[in-house]
mmCIF file of C-alpha atoms in Angstrom:
data_model
loop_
_atom_site.group_PDB
_atom_site.id
_atom_site.type_symbol
_atom_site.label_atom_id
_atom_site.label_comp_id
_atom_site.label_asym_id
_atom_site.label_seq_id
_atom_site.Cartn_x
_atom_site.Cartn_y
_atom_site.Cartn_z
ATOM 1 C CA MET P 1 56.382 3.282 -29.487
ATOM 2 C CA GLY P 2 54.868 3.975 -26.059
ATOM 3 C CA TRP P 3 52.518 6.839 -24.951
ATOM 4 C CA PRO P 4 54.132 10.007 -23.559
ATOM 5 C CA ILE P 5 54.025 10.113 -19.821
ATOM 6 C CA ARG P 6 51.497 12.849 -19.650
ATOM 7 C CA ASP P 7 49.086 10.878 -21.840
ATOM 8 C CA VAL P 8 49.356 7.858 -19.572
ATOM 9 C CA LEU P 9 48.729 10.164 -16.568
ATOM 10 C CA ARG P 10 45.709 11.636 -18.404
ATOM 11 C CA ARG P 11 44.294 8.322 -19.302
ATOM 12 C CA THR P 12 44.885 7.090 -15.770
ATOM 13 C CA ARG P 13 42.937 9.987 -14.310
ATOM 14 C CA LEU P 14 40.234 9.421 -16.885
ATOM 15 C CA ALA P 15 39.940 5.740 -15.925
ATOM 16 C CA ALA P 16 39.853 6.676 -12.265
ATOM 17 C CA VAL P 17 37.052 9.138 -12.793
ATOM 18 C CA VAL P 18 35.113 6.762 -14.914
ATOM 19 C CA CYS P 19 35.620 3.986 -12.318
ATOM 20 C CA CYS P 20 34.516 6.300 -9.397
ATOM 21 C CA ALA P 21 31.483 7.312 -11.497
ATOM 22 C CA MET P 22 30.504 3.769 -12.041
ATOM 23 C CA LEU P 23 31.136 2.900 -8.319
ATOM 24 C CA GLY P 24 28.929 5.851 -7.516
ATOM 25 C CA LEU P 25 26.229 4.764 -9.922
ATOM 26 C CA THR P 26 26.327 1.438 -8.351
ATOM 27 C CA ALA P 27 26.225 2.618 -4.825
ATOM 28 C CA ALA P 28 23.308 4.893 -5.943
ATOM 29 C CA ARG P 29 21.487 1.895 -7.364
ATOM 30 C CA VAL P 30 22.172 -0.170 -4.184
ATOM 31 C CA VAL P 31 20.726 2.688 -1.954
ATOM 32 C CA ALA P 32 17.794 3.026 -4.214
ATOM 33 C CA ALA P 33 17.104 -0.598 -4.249
ATOM 34 C CA GLN P 34 17.330 -0.613 -0.431
ATOM 35 C CA ASP P 35 15.037 2.477 -0.186
ATOM 36 C CA VAL P 36 12.405 0.464 -2.255
ATOM 37 C CA ALA P 37 12.942 -2.766 -0.446
ATOM 38 C CA GLY P 38 12.688 -0.711 2.817
ATOM 39 C CA ALA P 39 9.240 0.712 1.743
ATOM 40 C CA ALA P 40 8.103 -2.711 0.995
ATOM 41 C CA THR P 41 9.250 -4.182 4.322
ATOM 42 C CA THR P 42 7.464 -1.294 6.152
ATOM 43 C CA ALA P 43 4.255 -2.194 4.206
ATOM 44 C CA ALA P 44 4.552 -5.939 5.305
ATOM 45 C CA ALA P 45 3.975 -4.966 8.933
ATOM 46 C CA ARG P 46 0.493 -4.012 8.184
ATOM 47 C CA LEU P 47 -0.466 -6.898 5.754
ATOM 48 C CA PRO P 48 -2.220 -10.143 6.663
ATOM 49 C CA PHE P 49 0.259 -12.077 4.319
ATOM 50 C CA PHE P 50 3.963 -12.052 4.045
ATOM 51 C CA VAL P 51 6.814 -13.021 1.794
ATOM 52 C CA GLY P 52 7.138 -16.733 2.381
ATOM 53 C CA GLU P 53 3.478 -17.449 3.128
ATOM 54 C CA ARG P 54 2.444 -20.807 1.683
ATOM 55 C CA LEU P 55 -1.058 -22.083 1.700
ATOM 56 C CA THR P 56 -1.715 -25.604 0.198
ATOM 57 C CA TYR P 57 -5.151 -27.019 -0.590
ATOM 58 C CA ARG P 58 -6.843 -30.355 -1.385
ATOM 59 C CA VAL P 59 -9.027 -29.953 -4.603
ATOM 60 C CA HIS P 60 -12.200 -31.893 -5.141
ATOM 61 C CA ALA P 61 -14.334 -31.292 -8.303
ATOM 62 C CA ALA P 62 -17.802 -32.194 -9.262
ATOM 63 C CA HIS P 63 -17.223 -33.895 -12.584
ATOM 64 C CA PHE P 64 -15.873 -37.375 -13.019
ATOM 65 C CA GLY P 65 -14.420 -37.552 -9.386
ATOM 66 C CA ALA P 66 -11.667 -35.102 -10.243
ATOM 67 C CA SER P 67 -9.160 -34.266 -7.441
ATOM 68 C CA GLY P 68 -5.928 -32.415 -7.256
ATOM 69 C CA ARG P 69 -4.008 -29.795 -5.368
ATOM 70 C CA LEU P 70 -3.601 -26.119 -5.234
ATOM 71 C CA SER P 71 -0.703 -23.976 -3.753
ATOM 72 C CA MET P 72 -0.875 -20.200 -3.153
ATOM 73 C CA LEU P 73 2.577 -18.729 -2.387
ATOM 74 C CA VAL P 74 3.818 -15.044 -1.612
ATOM 75 C CA ASP P 75 7.163 -16.267 -3.360
ATOM 76 C CA THR P 76 9.724 -13.524 -3.362
ATOM 77 C CA THR P 77 10.479 -9.809 -3.918
ATOM 78 C CA GLU P 78 11.259 -8.457 -7.425
ATOM 79 C CA VAL P 79 11.623 -4.925 -8.724
ATOM 80 C CA VAL P 80 9.396 -3.959 -11.637
ATOM 81 C CA ARG P 81 9.970 -0.820 -13.359
ATOM 82 C CA GLY P 82 11.602 0.715 -10.286
ATOM 83 C CA THR P 83 8.939 -0.530 -7.791
ATOM 84 C CA ALA P 84 9.427 -3.342 -5.232
ATOM 85 C CA THR P 85 6.822 -5.943 -5.796
ATOM 86 C CA TRP P 86 5.790 -9.344 -4.087
ATOM 87 C CA VAL P 87 5.459 -12.192 -6.563
ATOM 88 C CA LEU P 88 2.118 -13.849 -5.934
ATOM 89 C CA ARG P 89 1.831 -17.560 -7.293
ATOM 90 C CA PHE P 90 -1.199 -19.639 -7.732
ATOM 91 C CA ASP P 91 -0.671 -23.287 -8.852
ATOM 92 C CA PHE P 92 -3.610 -25.588 -9.526
ATOM 93 C CA GLN P 93 -3.613 -29.048 -10.692
ATOM 94 C CA ALA P 94 -6.405 -31.514 -11.013
ATOM 95 C CA ARG P 95 -6.671 -34.842 -12.708
ATOM 96 C CA VAL P 96 -9.830 -36.077 -14.508
ATOM 97 C CA GLY P 97 -9.060 -39.957 -15.220
ATOM 98 C CA PRO P 98 -5.925 -39.812 -17.621
ATOM 99 C CA PHE P 99 -6.292 -36.125 -18.232
ATOM 100 C CA LYS P 100 -5.052 -33.124 -16.286
ATOM 101 C CA ALA P 101 -6.128 -29.648 -15.824
ATOM 102 C CA VAL P 102 -3.476 -26.920 -14.942
ATOM 103 C CA ASP P 103 -3.880 -23.221 -14.003
ATOM 104 C CA ARG P 104 -0.607 -21.343 -13.129
ATOM 105 C CA THR P 105 -1.126 -17.743 -12.429
ATOM 106 C CA GLU P 106 1.413 -15.061 -11.306
ATOM 107 C CA SER P 107 0.897 -11.507 -10.101
ATOM 108 C CA TRP P 108 3.442 -8.837 -9.187
ATOM 109 C CA LEU P 109 1.866 -6.812 -6.418
ATOM 110 C CA ASP P 110 3.126 -3.477 -4.993
ATOM 111 C CA PRO P 111 2.640 -4.079 -1.230
ATOM 112 C CA VAL P 112 2.643 -0.270 -0.544
ATOM 113 C CA ARG P 113 -0.050 0.776 -2.797
ATOM 114 C CA LEU P 114 -1.747 -2.613 -3.153
ATOM 115 C CA THR P 115 -1.669 -2.412 -6.900
ATOM 116 C CA ALA P 116 -0.635 -4.945 -9.540
ATOM 117 C CA LEU P 117 2.190 -4.121 -12.146
ATOM 118 C CA ARG P 118 2.434 -7.514 -13.986
ATOM 119 C CA PHE P 119 0.203 -10.555 -14.665
ATOM 120 C CA HIS P 120 0.954 -13.989 -16.162
ATOM 121 C CA LYS P 121 -1.481 -16.836 -16.550
ATOM 122 C CA HIS P 122 -1.038 -20.371 -18.070
ATOM 123 C CA GLU P 123 -4.113 -22.662 -18.351
ATOM 124 C CA ARG P 124 -4.279 -26.093 -20.015
ATOM 125 C CA ASP P 125 -6.936 -28.738 -19.982
ATOM 126 C CA PRO P 126 -7.818 -31.442 -22.420
ATOM 127 C CA LEU P 127 -10.005 -29.152 -24.516
ATOM 128 C CA SER P 128 -8.118 -25.916 -24.460
ATOM 129 C CA LYS P 129 -4.963 -23.765 -23.791
ATOM 130 C CA HIS P 130 -4.885 -20.206 -22.634
ATOM 131 C CA ASP P 131 -1.720 -17.947 -22.083
ATOM 132 C CA GLU P 132 -1.684 -14.279 -20.896
ATOM 133 C CA HIS P 133 1.215 -11.996 -20.196
ATOM 134 C CA VAL P 134 0.240 -8.512 -19.228
ATOM 135 C CA GLU P 135 2.166 -5.284 -18.226
ATOM 136 C CA ILE P 136 -0.077 -3.059 -15.940
ATOM 137 C CA ASP P 137 0.776 0.590 -15.850
ATOM 138 C CA GLY P 138 -1.523 2.222 -13.278
ATOM 139 C CA ALA P 139 0.209 5.635 -13.517
ATOM 140 C CA ALA P 140 -0.459 5.772 -17.302
ATOM 141 C CA HIS P 141 -3.793 3.981 -16.973
ATOM 142 C CA ARG P 142 -2.890 1.593 -19.581
ATOM 143 C CA TRP P 143 -2.283 -2.037 -19.851
ATOM 144 C CA THR P 144 -0.504 -4.039 -22.763
ATOM 145 C CA GLY P 145 -0.731 -7.827 -23.431
ATOM 146 C CA ASP P 146 0.305 -10.399 -25.828
ATOM 147 C CA GLY P 147 -0.316 -9.914 -29.592
ATOM 148 C CA GLY P 148 -0.579 -6.050 -29.272
ATOM 149 C CA THR P 149 -3.577 -6.167 -27.032
ATOM 150 C CA SER P 150 -4.094 -3.261 -24.857
ATOM 151 C CA GLY P 151 -6.684 -1.158 -23.036
ATOM 152 C CA VAL P 152 -7.312 1.649 -20.743
ATOM 153 C CA ILE P 153 -7.331 1.252 -16.991
ATOM 154 C CA ALA P 154 -10.021 3.095 -15.014
ATOM 155 C CA SER P 155 -8.722 2.590 -11.498
ATOM 156 C CA ASP P 156 -5.731 4.331 -10.000
ATOM 157 C CA ALA P 157 -4.862 0.993 -8.257
ATOM 158 C CA PRO P 158 -5.573 -1.674 -10.637
ATOM 159 C CA LEU P 159 -5.543 -5.354 -9.786
ATOM 160 C CA ASP P 160 -5.820 -8.694 -11.623
ATOM 161 C CA GLU P 161 -7.733 -11.782 -10.502
ATOM 162 C CA LEU P 162 -4.947 -13.135 -8.281
ATOM 163 C CA SER P 163 -3.920 -10.002 -6.510
ATOM 164 C CA PHE P 164 -7.447 -9.182 -5.837
ATOM 165 C CA MET P 165 -7.551 -12.480 -3.843
ATOM 166 C CA TYR P 166 -4.888 -11.135 -1.625
ATOM 167 C CA VAL P 167 -6.044 -7.546 -1.455
ATOM 168 C CA LEU P 168 -9.556 -8.963 -0.418
ATOM 169 C CA ARG P 169 -7.930 -10.106 2.831
ATOM 170 C CA THR P 170 -7.087 -6.453 3.813
ATOM 171 C CA LEU P 171 -10.735 -5.278 3.322
ATOM 172 C CA PRO P 172 -13.074 -4.501 6.091
ATOM 173 C CA LEU P 173 -15.834 -7.285 5.971
ATOM 174 C CA GLY P 174 -18.228 -6.168 8.685
ATOM 175 C CA GLY P 175 -19.609 -7.733 11.566
ATOM 176 C CA SER P 176 -22.703 -9.390 9.805
ATOM 177 C CA THR P 177 -24.159 -10.080 6.437
ATOM 178 C CA ALA P 178 -24.347 -6.810 4.423
ATOM 179 C CA ALA P 179 -25.147 -5.571 1.026
ATOM 180 C CA ALA P 180 -22.798 -6.125 -1.964
ATOM 181 C CA VAL P 181 -19.879 -3.590 -2.219
ATOM 182 C CA ARG P 182 -18.826 -2.895 -5.700
ATOM 183 C CA TYR P 183 -15.067 -2.706 -6.809
ATOM 184 C CA ASP P 184 -13.979 -1.525 -10.381
ATOM 185 C CA ARG P 185 -10.263 -2.427 -9.867
ATOM 186 C CA HIS P 186 -9.562 -5.159 -12.635
ATOM 187 C CA PHE P 187 -7.108 -3.791 -15.067
ATOM 188 C CA ASP P 188 -9.323 -5.103 -17.935
ATOM 189 C CA ALA P 189 -12.511 -2.951 -18.101
ATOM 190 C CA ALA P 190 -14.454 -5.917 -19.391
ATOM 191 C CA ARG P 191 -13.853 -7.606 -16.110
ATOM 192 C CA ASN P 192 -15.467 -5.138 -13.906
ATOM 193 C CA PRO P 193 -17.306 -4.820 -11.704
ATOM 194 C CA THR P 194 -16.520 -7.308 -8.767
ATOM 195 C CA LEU P 195 -19.241 -7.583 -6.132
ATOM 196 C CA LEU P 196 -18.379 -8.576 -2.684
ATOM 197 C CA ARG P 197 -20.841 -9.528 -0.040
ATOM 198 C CA VAL P 198 -20.422 -11.248 3.410
ATOM 199 C CA VAL P 199 -23.160 -13.984 3.512
ATOM 200 C CA GLY P 200 -22.491 -15.514 7.009
ATOM 201 C CA ARG P 201 -20.038 -17.017 9.516
ATOM 202 C CA ARG P 202 -19.458 -20.629 10.421
ATOM 203 C CA THR P 203 -16.958 -23.112 11.647
ATOM 204 C CA LEU P 204 -14.974 -25.311 9.212
ATOM 205 C CA THR P 205 -12.824 -28.168 9.780
ATOM 206 C CA THR P 206 -10.058 -29.240 7.250
ATOM 207 C CA GLU P 207 -6.795 -31.055 7.427
ATOM 208 C CA ALA P 208 -5.235 -27.816 8.716
ATOM 209 C CA GLY P 209 -7.561 -27.658 11.822
ATOM 210 C CA THR P 210 -10.806 -26.112 12.793
ATOM 211 C CA PHE P 211 -11.404 -22.394 12.158
ATOM 212 C CA ARG P 212 -14.093 -19.946 12.598
ATOM 213 C CA THR P 213 -14.588 -18.271 9.352
ATOM 214 C CA VAL P 214 -16.488 -15.337 7.657
ATOM 215 C CA THR P 215 -18.100 -16.395 4.332
ATOM 216 C CA VAL P 216 -17.627 -14.061 1.421
ATOM 217 C CA GLU P 217 -19.487 -14.226 -1.974
ATOM 218 C CA MET P 218 -17.543 -12.761 -4.867
ATOM 219 C CA ARG P 219 -19.242 -12.215 -8.296
ATOM 220 C CA VAL P 220 -16.876 -11.578 -11.017
ATOM 221 C CA GLN P 221 -17.075 -10.818 -14.733
ATOM 222 C CA ASP P 222 -15.178 -13.276 -16.975
ATOM 223 C CA GLU P 223 -16.687 -14.077 -20.412
ATOM 224 C CA ARG P 224 -14.054 -16.626 -21.277
ATOM 225 C CA ARG P 225 -14.359 -18.745 -18.231
ATOM 226 C CA TYR P 226 -17.932 -18.144 -17.123
ATOM 227 C CA HIS P 227 -19.535 -16.783 -20.163
ATOM 228 C CA GLY P 228 -20.523 -13.816 -18.031
ATOM 229 C CA GLU P 229 -20.743 -13.692 -14.417
ATOM 230 C CA GLY P 230 -19.116 -16.237 -12.188
ATOM 231 C CA VAL P 231 -19.557 -16.671 -8.320
ATOM 232 C CA ILE P 232 -16.557 -17.557 -6.097
ATOM 233 C CA ARG P 233 -17.235 -18.298 -2.503
ATOM 234 C CA LEU P 234 -14.516 -17.904 0.207
ATOM 235 C CA ASP P 235 -14.328 -18.858 3.676
ATOM 236 C CA LEU P 236 -11.717 -16.565 5.434
ATOM 237 C CA THR P 237 -10.441 -17.083 9.013
ATOM 238 C CA ASP P 238 -12.501 -14.617 11.126
ATOM 239 C CA ASP P 239 -9.473 -12.763 12.415
ATOM 240 C CA ASP P 240 -6.917 -10.182 11.145
ATOM 241 C CA TRP P 241 -5.216 -12.696 8.928
ATOM 242 C CA ARG P 242 -8.138 -13.648 6.758
ATOM 243 C CA ILE P 243 -6.439 -17.006 5.577
ATOM 244 C CA PRO P 244 -8.709 -18.679 3.074
ATOM 245 C CA VAL P 245 -9.824 -21.895 4.518
ATOM 246 C CA GLN P 246 -12.053 -22.975 1.673
ATOM 247 C CA ILE P 247 -12.628 -21.734 -1.837
ATOM 248 C CA GLU P 248 -15.380 -22.728 -4.029
ATOM 249 C CA SER P 249 -15.536 -21.971 -7.671
ATOM 250 C CA ASP P 250 -16.303 -23.198 -11.256
ATOM 251 C CA MET P 251 -13.276 -24.440 -13.212
ATOM 252 C CA PRO P 252 -13.005 -25.207 -16.976
ATOM 253 C CA VAL P 253 -13.593 -29.075 -17.547
ATOM 254 C CA VAL P 254 -13.650 -30.152 -13.959
ATOM 255 C CA GLY P 255 -16.752 -28.203 -13.069
ATOM 256 C CA ARG P 256 -17.826 -26.897 -9.621
ATOM 257 C CA THR P 257 -14.553 -27.156 -7.372
ATOM 258 C CA ARG P 258 -14.016 -27.156 -3.680
ATOM 259 C CA MET P 259 -10.415 -26.336 -2.385
ATOM 260 C CA THR P 260 -9.984 -26.839 1.289
ATOM 261 C CA LEU P 261 -6.970 -25.838 3.349
ATOM 262 C CA ALA P 262 -4.477 -28.670 4.000
ATOM 263 C CA SER P 263 -1.543 -26.654 5.326
ATOM 264 C CA GLN P 264 -0.331 -23.113 6.068
ATOM 265 C CA ASN P 265 2.716 -21.612 7.744
ATOM 266 C CA HIS P 266 1.572 -18.760 9.693
ATOM 267 C CA PRO P 267 3.121 -18.532 13.283
ATOM 268 C CA ALA P 268 0.888 -20.062 15.985
ATOM 269 C CA ALA P 269 0.268 -16.695 17.584
ATOM 270 C CA ASP P 270 -1.625 -15.677 14.385
ATOM 271 C CA HIS P 271 -4.199 -18.438 14.728
ATOM 272 C CA ILE P 272 -6.705 -16.351 16.469
ATOM 273 C CA ALA P 273 -9.610 -17.928 14.737
ATOM 274 C CA ALA P 274 -8.367 -21.510 15.322
ATOM 275 C CA VAL P 275 -10.691 -23.617 17.426
ATOM 276 C CA PRO P 276 -8.668 -25.877 19.818
#
């Protein structure tokens, strides 16, 4: 037996109300997503990197004639816990004879507040393997990782090792050598402080061209990798874009490693520090 006509009408009206509510919710989500994306787009106008930036490097290591490649990419946008982020990717591969060392790192960076919300890392070499998956909640001052690991965050704008490399490009580096500046922004308190110091300026030639650079020494705390303090030296273009032209650091197994810029995709107008 069919439903009475009034029940059909009532159910039809109810379905229409639900449908409108769902459409309204969807529209609200779209507007919210557009607002979030709009804020991120506005932030992009003042940053020295952009979604789609790709930097590639030749890798030369001290031990056993190791060589390889590195790419650093601002890959895409992704909303994390309601915040629009830029996904940063670091992909390092080096070969030592028949063996390969790999470091794939990802960071989800809020381009408005310049703070990290998520961090993933995968390292593999002939002697070890290491993985990290961390959620970073700066508002709650807590981070949580694999296996129930967690900790308190001291900074209101926490970073990880990869996002710091990008935020470094936004910092004032002074006109000459200066005393070290301390930053306590790593989400893991054991990894603080990071000390930055401008140690000079020079001209470097790589596959990507010849550039005037500012040389920055970065002292980091990393018990797992460096058994204490490690030193990373970066040559950044001496202009507003601060493109890393050369990076020198100690890497597991392959030893002291030099990464020199092979290609980049900034518009020609950005190349203020390029030497003709």
